[in-house]
mmCIF file of C-alpha atoms in Angstrom:
data_model
loop_
_atom_site.group_PDB
_atom_site.id
_atom_site.type_symbol
_atom_site.label_atom_id
_atom_site.label_comp_id
_atom_site.label_asym_id
_atom_site.label_seq_id
_atom_site.Cartn_x
_atom_site.Cartn_y
_atom_site.Cartn_z
ATOM 1 C CA MET A 1 163.395 32.068 110.707
ATOM 2 C CA MET A 2 160.708 29.695 109.226
ATOM 3 C CA MET A 3 157.695 30.883 108.044
ATOM 4 C CA ASN A 4 154.583 29.045 108.652
ATOM 5 C CA ARG A 5 151.525 27.839 106.770
ATOM 6 C CA TYR A 6 149.393 30.639 108.134
ATOM 7 C CA SER A 7 151.387 33.377 107.917
ATOM 8 C CA ARG A 8 152.028 32.380 104.005
ATOM 9 C CA LYS A 9 148.516 32.628 103.404
ATOM 10 C CA ASN A 10 147.961 35.832 105.342
ATOM 11 C CA MET A 11 150.561 37.450 103.127
ATOM 12 C CA LYS A 12 149.130 36.109 99.867
ATOM 13 C CA ARG A 13 145.669 37.517 100.625
ATOM 14 C CA ARG A 14 147.218 40.927 101.460
ATOM 15 C CA GLY A 15 149.303 40.686 98.264
ATOM 16 C CA SER A 16 146.160 39.864 96.569
ATOM 17 C CA LYS A 17 144.016 42.797 97.808
ATOM 18 C CA ARG A 18 146.822 45.169 96.818
ATOM 19 C CA SER A 19 146.720 43.821 93.636
ATOM 20 C CA ASN A 20 143.171 43.998 93.123
ATOM 21 C CA LYS A 21 143.422 47.747 94.605
ATOM 22 C CA VAL A 22 145.637 48.966 91.827
ATOM 23 C CA ILE A 23 143.940 47.249 89.239
ATOM 24 C CA LYS A 24 141.034 48.966 90.207
ATOM 25 C CA GLU A 25 142.747 52.251 90.566
ATOM 26 C CA ASN A 26 144.399 51.911 87.162
ATOM 27 C CA PHE A 27 140.886 51.124 85.882
ATOM 28 C CA CYS A 28 139.111 54.154 87.101
ATOM 29 C CA SER A 29 141.886 56.355 85.934
ATOM 30 C CA SER A 30 141.563 55.150 82.251
ATOM 31 C CA ILE A 31 137.918 55.523 82.454
ATOM 32 C CA GLU A 32 138.463 59.311 83.588
ATOM 33 C CA SER A 33 140.463 60.066 80.444
ATOM 34 C CA LEU A 34 137.012 59.257 78.511
ATOM 35 C CA PRO A 35 134.435 61.947 77.866
ATOM 36 C CA ASN A 36 131.432 62.114 80.505
ATOM 37 C CA GLU A 37 128.946 61.913 77.670
ATOM 38 C CA LEU A 38 130.503 58.507 76.494
ATOM 39 C CA LEU A 39 130.223 57.416 79.921
ATOM 40 C CA THR A 40 126.805 58.136 80.700
ATOM 41 C CA ASP A 41 125.512 56.691 78.042
ATOM 42 C CA ILE A 42 127.372 53.252 79.054
ATOM 43 C CA VAL A 43 125.820 53.626 82.572
ATOM 44 C CA ALA A 44 122.371 54.487 81.218
ATOM 45 C CA ARG A 45 122.597 51.163 78.747
ATOM 46 C CA VAL A 46 123.552 49.235 81.855
ATOM 47 C CA ALA A 47 120.699 50.642 83.827
ATOM 48 C CA SER A 48 118.620 49.818 80.845
ATOM 49 C CA ARG A 49 118.993 46.308 81.001
ATOM 50 C CA SER A 50 119.548 45.095 84.770
ATOM 51 C CA PHE A 51 119.211 46.864 88.002
ATOM 52 C CA LYS A 52 121.457 44.774 89.748
ATOM 53 C CA ASN A 53 124.453 45.447 87.257
ATOM 54 C CA PHE A 54 123.335 49.376 87.367
ATOM 55 C CA ILE A 55 124.235 49.071 91.635
ATOM 56 C CA ASN A 56 127.517 47.466 90.558
ATOM 57 C CA VAL A 57 128.730 49.599 87.720
ATOM 58 C CA LYS A 58 127.958 52.594 90.373
ATOM 59 C CA LEU A 59 130.165 50.776 93.097
ATOM 60 C CA SER A 60 133.200 50.117 90.423
ATOM 61 C CA CYS A 61 134.215 53.420 90.139
ATOM 62 C CA LYS A 62 133.934 57.051 91.850
ATOM 63 C CA VAL A 63 133.284 58.298 88.290
ATOM 64 C CA PHE A 64 130.569 55.888 87.304
ATOM 65 C CA ASN A 65 129.156 56.750 90.767
ATOM 66 C CA LYS A 66 129.018 60.278 90.007
ATOM 67 C CA LEU A 67 127.485 59.847 86.466
ATOM 68 C CA ALA A 68 124.990 56.939 87.480
ATOM 69 C CA ASN A 69 122.790 60.159 89.300
ATOM 70 C CA GLU A 70 122.696 62.031 85.909
ATOM 71 C CA ARG A 71 118.706 62.667 84.877
ATOM 72 C CA TYR A 72 119.245 60.567 81.840
ATOM 73 C CA VAL A 73 120.460 57.306 83.479
ATOM 74 C CA TYR A 74 117.217 57.491 85.431
ATOM 75 C CA GLN A 75 115.446 58.043 82.475
ATOM 76 C CA LYS A 76 116.511 54.942 80.802
ATOM 77 C CA ALA A 77 116.552 52.445 83.929
ATOM 78 C CA THR A 78 114.509 49.339 84.022
ATOM 79 C CA LEU A 79 111.985 48.378 86.294
ATOM 80 C CA VAL A 80 111.307 45.141 85.391
ATOM 81 C CA ASP A 81 112.742 44.117 88.834
ATOM 82 C CA PHE A 82 110.175 46.056 90.850
ATOM 83 C CA PRO A 83 106.482 45.059 91.371
ATOM 84 C CA ILE A 84 103.675 47.535 90.257
ATOM 85 C CA ALA A 85 102.587 47.610 93.835
ATOM 86 C CA PRO A 86 104.807 46.959 97.243
ATOM 87 C CA TRP A 87 105.430 43.230 97.986
ATOM 88 C CA GLU A 88 103.749 42.007 101.268
ATOM 89 C CA LYS A 89 106.995 40.565 102.393
ATOM 90 C CA GLN A 90 109.059 43.873 102.200
ATOM 91 C CA THR A 91 110.285 46.068 104.922
ATOM 92 C CA GLN A 92 108.941 49.239 105.320
ATOM 93 C CA GLU A 93 112.294 50.423 105.217
ATOM 94 C CA LYS A 94 112.706 48.520 101.452
ATOM 95 C CA ILE A 95 109.286 50.077 100.256
ATOM 96 C CA ASN A 96 110.200 53.687 101.021
ATOM 97 C CA LYS A 97 113.705 53.289 99.431
ATOM 98 C CA VAL A 98 111.763 51.588 96.362
ATOM 99 C CA ASN A 99 109.163 54.500 96.415
ATOM 100 C CA SER A 100 112.097 57.394 96.317
ATOM 101 C CA PHE A 101 113.843 55.190 93.456
ATOM 102 C CA MET A 102 110.345 55.136 91.563
ATOM 103 C CA GLU A 103 109.703 58.953 92.313
ATOM 104 C CA LEU A 104 113.111 59.825 90.933
ATOM 105 C CA CYS A 105 112.244 57.978 87.934
ATOM 106 C CA ARG A 106 109.206 59.941 87.351
ATOM 107 C CA GLU A 107 110.736 63.016 87.899
ATOM 108 C CA CYS A 108 113.599 62.007 85.170
ATOM 109 C CA GLU A 109 110.591 61.045 82.625
ATOM 110 C CA ASN A 110 111.252 57.412 83.084
ATOM 111 C CA THR A 111 108.519 56.145 80.759
ATOM 112 C CA GLU A 112 107.804 53.126 82.708
ATOM 113 C CA ALA A 113 107.685 54.587 86.038
ATOM 114 C CA LEU A 114 105.335 57.149 84.528
ATOM 115 C CA TYR A 115 102.694 54.687 83.050
ATOM 116 C CA ARG A 116 102.830 52.729 86.334
ATOM 117 C CA LYS A 117 101.844 55.566 88.294
ATOM 118 C CA GLY A 118 98.908 56.529 86.122
ATOM 119 C CA VAL A 119 97.506 52.788 85.914
ATOM 120 C CA LEU A 120 97.828 52.939 89.613
ATOM 121 C CA ASP A 121 96.295 56.287 90.209
ATOM 122 C CA TYR A 122 93.530 55.771 87.821
ATOM 123 C CA PHE A 123 92.014 52.827 89.350
ATOM 124 C CA LYS A 124 92.139 54.806 92.748
ATOM 125 C CA ASP A 125 89.852 56.839 91.100
ATOM 126 C CA ASP A 126 90.986 59.845 93.079
ATOM 127 C CA GLU A 127 91.794 62.333 90.565
ATOM 128 C CA PRO A 128 91.621 59.888 87.320
ATOM 129 C CA GLU A 129 92.727 63.568 85.038
ATOM 130 C CA VAL A 130 96.159 63.529 86.854
ATOM 131 C CA ALA A 131 96.497 59.946 85.912
ATOM 132 C CA LEU A 132 95.716 60.377 82.515
ATOM 133 C CA GLU A 133 98.161 63.006 82.359
ATOM 134 C CA PHE A 134 100.975 60.611 83.540
ATOM 135 C CA LEU A 135 99.734 57.962 81.070
ATOM 136 C CA LYS A 136 99.974 60.769 78.165
ATOM 137 C CA LYS A 137 103.519 61.465 79.269
ATOM 138 C CA ALA A 138 104.268 57.730 78.939
ATOM 139 C CA ALA A 139 102.789 57.576 75.863
ATOM 140 C CA ASN A 140 104.902 60.724 74.330
ATOM 141 C CA GLY A 141 108.275 59.302 75.703
ATOM 142 C CA GLY A 142 107.128 55.953 73.747
ATOM 143 C CA HIS A 143 105.490 53.645 75.921
ATOM 144 C CA VAL A 144 103.032 51.781 73.476
ATOM 145 C CA GLY A 145 101.111 50.265 76.549
ATOM 146 C CA ALA A 146 100.459 53.715 77.981
ATOM 147 C CA TRP A 147 99.471 55.212 74.516
ATOM 148 C CA ALA A 148 96.785 52.279 74.287
ATOM 149 C CA ASP A 149 95.958 52.562 78.031
ATOM 150 C CA ALA A 150 95.296 56.303 77.901
ATOM 151 C CA LEU A 151 92.882 55.962 74.671
ATOM 152 C CA ASP A 152 90.854 52.816 76.350
ATOM 153 C CA PHE A 153 90.365 54.816 79.574
ATOM 154 C CA THR A 154 89.580 57.894 78.109
ATOM 155 C CA THR A 155 86.699 56.525 75.542
ATOM 156 C CA TYR A 156 85.489 53.580 78.030
ATOM 157 C CA ARG A 157 85.312 54.786 81.222
ATOM 158 C CA SER A 158 81.939 54.648 82.222
ATOM 159 C CA SER A 159 80.568 50.984 82.884
ATOM 160 C CA ALA A 160 79.143 48.965 79.816
ATOM 161 C CA TYR A 161 75.496 48.407 81.590
ATOM 162 C CA LEU A 162 74.981 52.178 81.885
ATOM 163 C CA SER A 163 75.401 52.665 78.024
ATOM 164 C CA PRO A 164 72.211 54.235 76.234
ATOM 165 C CA GLN A 165 72.310 51.197 74.050
ATOM 166 C CA ALA A 166 71.752 48.651 77.068
ATOM 167 C CA SER A 167 67.890 49.083 76.868
ATOM 168 C CA GLY A 168 64.890 47.577 75.409
ATOM 169 C CA GLU A 169 65.094 45.384 72.589
ATOM 170 C CA ASN A 170 68.930 45.070 72.872
ATOM 171 C CA LEU A 171 68.314 43.530 76.179
ATOM 172 C CA LEU A 172 65.810 41.100 74.606
ATOM 173 C CA ILE A 173 68.149 39.864 71.934
ATOM 174 C CA GLY A 174 70.922 39.636 74.451
ATOM 175 C CA ALA A 175 73.872 41.745 75.767
ATOM 176 C CA ASN A 176 77.283 41.205 77.309
ATOM 177 C CA PHE A 177 78.909 43.532 79.667
ATOM 178 C CA ALA A 178 82.164 41.704 79.900
ATOM 179 C CA THR A 179 84.957 44.344 81.036
ATOM 180 C CA ALA A 180 88.020 44.069 82.384
ATOM 181 C CA GLY A 181 86.830 46.961 85.024
ATOM 182 C CA ALA A 182 84.614 44.634 86.412
ATOM 183 C CA GLY A 183 83.765 45.338 90.381
ATOM 184 C CA TYR A 184 81.654 43.396 92.789
ATOM 185 C CA ASP A 185 78.689 45.746 94.080
ATOM 186 C CA ASP A 186 77.009 44.607 97.425
ATOM 187 C CA LYS A 187 73.878 45.795 96.774
ATOM 188 C CA THR A 188 73.812 43.791 93.397
ATOM 189 C CA SER A 189 72.418 47.156 91.657
ATOM 190 C CA ILE A 190 73.561 46.028 88.204
ATOM 191 C CA LEU A 191 71.617 42.959 88.103
ATOM 192 C CA ASN A 192 68.633 44.749 89.415
ATOM 193 C CA GLU A 193 68.678 47.110 86.993
ATOM 194 C CA LEU A 194 68.932 44.776 84.425
ATOM 195 C CA TYR A 195 66.248 42.890 85.542
ATOM 196 C CA GLY A 196 63.801 46.483 85.914
ATOM 197 C CA GLN A 197 64.638 46.859 81.958
ATOM 198 C CA GLY A 198 63.234 43.370 81.439
ATOM 199 C CA ALA A 199 65.915 41.017 81.364
ATOM 200 C CA ARG A 200 65.030 37.391 82.770
ATOM 201 C CA ARG A 201 67.895 35.091 81.935
ATOM 202 C CA ILE A 202 71.506 36.750 82.837
ATOM 203 C CA GLY A 203 74.958 34.896 82.922
ATOM 204 C CA VAL A 204 77.437 36.069 85.346
ATOM 205 C CA THR A 205 80.867 35.120 84.695
ATOM 206 C CA SER A 206 83.664 34.553 87.541
ATOM 207 C CA LEU A 207 87.127 36.129 87.992
ATOM 208 C CA PRO A 208 89.699 33.808 86.358
ATOM 209 C CA PRO A 209 92.947 33.000 88.116
ATOM 210 C CA LEU A 210 94.285 36.829 88.071
ATOM 211 C CA GLY A 211 97.559 35.304 89.698
ATOM 212 C CA CYS A 212 98.395 33.429 86.751
ATOM 213 C CA LEU A 213 97.822 35.885 84.283
ATOM 214 C CA PRO A 214 101.477 37.069 82.598
ATOM 215 C CA THR A 215 101.209 40.747 83.108
ATOM 216 C CA VAL A 216 100.334 40.215 87.075
ATOM 217 C CA LYS A 217 103.046 37.810 87.422
ATOM 218 C CA THR A 218 105.339 39.980 85.945
ATOM 219 C CA LEU A 219 104.394 43.428 87.713
ATOM 220 C CA LEU A 220 103.405 41.808 90.987
ATOM 221 C CA GLY A 221 105.154 38.467 91.262
ATOM 222 C CA PHE A 222 108.598 39.939 92.612
ATOM 223 C CA HIS A 223 110.284 36.501 91.138
ATOM 224 C CA GLU A 224 107.762 34.380 92.639
ATOM 225 C CA SER A 225 107.523 31.123 90.912
ATOM 226 C CA GLY A 226 104.140 29.928 89.319
ATOM 227 C CA CYS A 227 100.969 31.782 90.115
ATOM 228 C CA ILE A 228 100.678 34.398 92.642
ATOM 229 C CA SER A 229 98.579 32.703 95.471
ATOM 230 C CA ARG A 230 97.510 35.941 97.386
ATOM 231 C CA ILE A 231 95.957 37.188 94.148
ATOM 232 C CA ASN A 232 94.380 34.170 93.200
ATOM 233 C CA ARG A 233 92.515 34.019 96.345
ATOM 234 C CA ASP A 234 91.365 37.361 96.057
ATOM 235 C CA ALA A 235 89.589 36.006 92.791
ATOM 236 C CA GLN A 236 88.379 33.305 94.421
ATOM 237 C CA HIS A 237 86.798 35.465 97.517
ATOM 238 C CA PHE A 238 85.204 37.792 94.936
ATOM 239 C CA ASN A 239 83.529 34.464 93.167
ATOM 240 C CA LYS A 240 81.974 33.366 96.574
ATOM 241 C CA LYS A 241 80.481 36.376 96.857
ATOM 242 C CA MET A 242 79.256 36.629 93.591
ATOM 243 C CA ASN A 243 77.992 33.204 93.673
ATOM 244 C CA SER A 244 75.878 34.196 97.198
ATOM 245 C CA SER A 245 74.368 37.095 95.842
ATOM 246 C CA ALA A 246 73.234 35.293 92.480
ATOM 247 C CA THR A 247 71.794 32.554 94.955
ATOM 248 C CA LYS A 248 70.101 35.590 96.723
ATOM 249 C CA LEU A 249 68.788 37.392 93.634
ATOM 250 C CA ARG A 250 67.224 34.234 92.135
ATOM 251 C CA LYS A 251 65.110 33.988 95.222
ATOM 252 C CA GLN A 252 64.196 37.643 95.433
ATOM 253 C CA LEU A 253 63.371 38.156 91.765
ATOM 254 C CA PRO A 254 60.401 35.963 90.229
ATOM 255 C CA GLY A 255 61.053 34.758 86.837
ATOM 256 C CA LEU A 256 64.813 35.409 87.004
ATOM 257 C CA LYS A 257 67.369 32.732 85.632
ATOM 258 C CA ILE A 258 71.101 33.043 86.974
ATOM 259 C CA ALA A 259 73.786 30.698 85.406
ATOM 260 C CA ARG A 260 77.134 30.991 87.084
ATOM 261 C CA PHE A 261 79.924 31.052 84.545
ATOM 262 C CA ASP A 262 83.168 29.226 86.440
ATOM 263 C CA VAL A 263 86.359 30.497 84.273
ATOM 264 C CA PHE A 264 88.505 30.389 87.499
ATOM 265 C CA GLN A 265 88.933 26.643 87.217
ATOM 266 C CA PRO A 266 89.125 25.491 83.828
ATOM 267 C CA ILE A 267 92.349 28.472 83.191
ATOM 268 C CA TYR A 268 93.796 27.483 86.277
ATOM 269 C CA ASP A 269 94.099 23.657 85.483
ATOM 270 C CA LEU A 270 95.486 24.709 81.799
ATOM 271 C CA VAL A 271 98.237 26.923 83.474
ATOM 272 C CA LYS A 272 99.191 24.137 86.041
ATOM 273 C CA SER A 273 98.745 21.178 83.911
ATOM 274 C CA PRO A 274 99.414 22.435 80.215
ATOM 275 C CA SER A 275 100.527 19.386 78.590
ATOM 276 C CA ASP A 276 97.307 17.656 79.960
ATOM 277 C CA HIS A 277 95.485 19.278 77.717
ATOM 278 C CA GLY A 278 97.743 19.755 74.546
ATOM 279 C CA PHE A 279 99.542 23.156 75.512
ATOM 280 C CA ALA A 280 103.098 23.523 75.499
ATOM 281 C CA VAL A 281 103.544 27.378 76.822
ATOM 282 C CA ALA A 282 101.701 28.483 80.231
ATOM 283 C CA ASN A 283 104.155 30.989 81.736
ATOM 284 C CA ARG A 284 104.093 33.427 79.017
ATOM 285 C CA ALA A 285 102.107 34.616 76.049
ATOM 286 C CA CYS A 286 102.061 34.042 72.191
ATOM 287 C CA CYS A 287 102.058 37.722 71.330
ATOM 288 C CA GLY A 288 104.907 40.933 71.659
ATOM 289 C CA THR A 289 106.803 40.031 74.619
ATOM 290 C CA GLY A 290 104.517 37.654 76.378
ATOM 291 C CA LYS A 291 104.854 38.953 79.697
ATOM 292 C CA VAL A 292 104.315 42.804 79.778
ATOM 293 C CA VAL A 293 101.347 44.792 79.400
ATOM 294 C CA THR A 294 100.677 44.039 75.469
ATOM 295 C CA THR A 295 97.071 43.644 74.452
ATOM 296 C CA SER A 296 94.402 44.782 71.626
ATOM 297 C CA PHE A 297 95.669 45.802 68.281
ATOM 298 C CA PHE A 298 99.378 45.552 69.534
ATOM 299 C CA CYS A 299 98.976 41.932 69.373
ATOM 300 C CA ASN A 300 98.431 40.382 65.893
ATOM 301 C CA PRO A 301 99.901 37.554 63.560
ATOM 302 C CA SER A 302 101.694 40.121 61.760
ATOM 303 C CA LEU A 303 103.652 41.737 64.111
ATOM 304 C CA ALA A 304 107.546 40.538 64.958
ATOM 305 C CA GLY A 305 107.561 38.682 68.050
ATOM 306 C CA THR A 306 104.285 36.812 67.463
ATOM 307 C CA CYS A 307 104.716 33.102 68.204
ATOM 308 C CA LYS A 308 104.302 30.672 65.270
ATOM 309 C CA ASN A 309 102.039 28.599 66.507
ATOM 310 C CA ALA A 310 99.354 30.088 69.058
ATOM 311 C CA ARG A 311 98.137 26.692 69.414
ATOM 312 C CA GLU A 312 100.649 25.485 71.776
ATOM 313 C CA TYR A 313 99.775 28.758 74.306
ATOM 314 C CA VAL A 314 97.594 29.121 77.125
ATOM 315 C CA PHE A 315 97.675 32.855 76.782
ATOM 316 C CA TRP A 316 97.528 34.658 73.450
ATOM 317 C CA ASP A 317 98.789 37.963 75.197
ATOM 318 C CA SER A 318 99.466 39.293 78.541
ATOM 319 C CA VAL A 319 95.748 39.121 79.882
ATOM 320 C CA HIS A 320 93.511 36.885 77.061
ATOM 321 C CA PRO A 321 93.817 32.884 76.803
ATOM 322 C CA SER A 322 94.276 32.289 73.461
ATOM 323 C CA GLN A 323 91.963 30.797 70.884
ATOM 324 C CA ALA A 324 92.455 26.896 71.917
ATOM 325 C CA ALA A 325 92.218 27.906 75.544
ATOM 326 C CA ASN A 326 88.906 29.544 75.027
ATOM 327 C CA GLN A 327 87.780 26.447 73.188
ATOM 328 C CA VAL A 328 88.505 24.399 76.321
ATOM 329 C CA GLN A 329 86.763 26.594 78.389
ATOM 330 C CA ALA A 330 83.738 26.842 76.130
ATOM 331 C CA ASP A 331 83.149 22.959 76.586
ATOM 332 C CA SER A 332 82.459 23.432 80.366
ATOM 333 C CA LEU A 333 80.634 26.665 79.915
ATOM 334 C CA ILE A 334 78.265 25.377 77.721
ATOM 335 C CA ILE A 335 77.006 22.636 80.162
ATOM 336 C CA GLN A 336 77.073 25.259 83.236
ATOM 337 C CA GLY A 337 74.812 27.813 80.840
ATOM 338 C CA ILE A 338 72.039 25.034 80.283
ATOM 339 C CA SER A 339 70.093 26.442 82.695
ATOM 340 C CA LEU A 340 69.221 29.356 80.696
ATOM 341 C CA LEU A 341 67.440 27.647 78.258
ATOM 342 C CA GLY A 342 63.839 26.625 78.515
#
């Protein structure tokens, strides 16, 4: 009896499946002969580098699938594939699964999971002391960013304009209340209080394109290319409200001069068209990893990983523009501040 072509293909396919099954069984049998401590370390190393590969390893063998649930594995698992906050296009089911995974990582003292929990809870301002405990646990586990933030949050929790030094002669000489924790107050109480203390020339700075910052793109981007538009829209909405309030205050308070400094557009232009302004890199920073939260004294020219020519980079660290980028901004800000003179 002659065998048609279709039958021969099916036989080859079945033979291939049987062969793959045998190979997998032999592989798993060989794996089982190795010490569990060694296999756990292997799974943990895979989990620390790629979540996708971690899942593949779990599915490859019953032994790996069992060992993947060890506390040590979740302690070392990388979270780089997960945004720090739920992605708006995710289904509720996916969000619940991610939250469960994050909770398990925190229970196993994964330093990045502890760090994220601390940062998010701190800015919710419900129980800052509890949030600081998460940051301290992450810091004790070796998370550099958590150590720096725990120090900053503990030392500089109060708004700058509430400082005892923000009065009298200091205001007349000039004061800078720039802070990464700045917020919008519909009652414009900050400016009113400054005016009451004698300030008559005030400059207010817009938010930058937050969706273009390296750290924001890493933590919230979820693999989006370019800037995160929804974050930039929020920044623009803030800036619009701020401009409106500044205009109202200028009319309400006699002798008050307010200059509005726009840093959104200059930085956005640099990020979107870096080569037009003499820059080579805009998607990551010069210092450290260039993408995650690395700032302050953890970024300096002496540390390994810092780029050799910061002039080519739009961002110095994960949040702040480079000196060269600031120079480009300064050219436009000087013009905007002329109204404060005279």
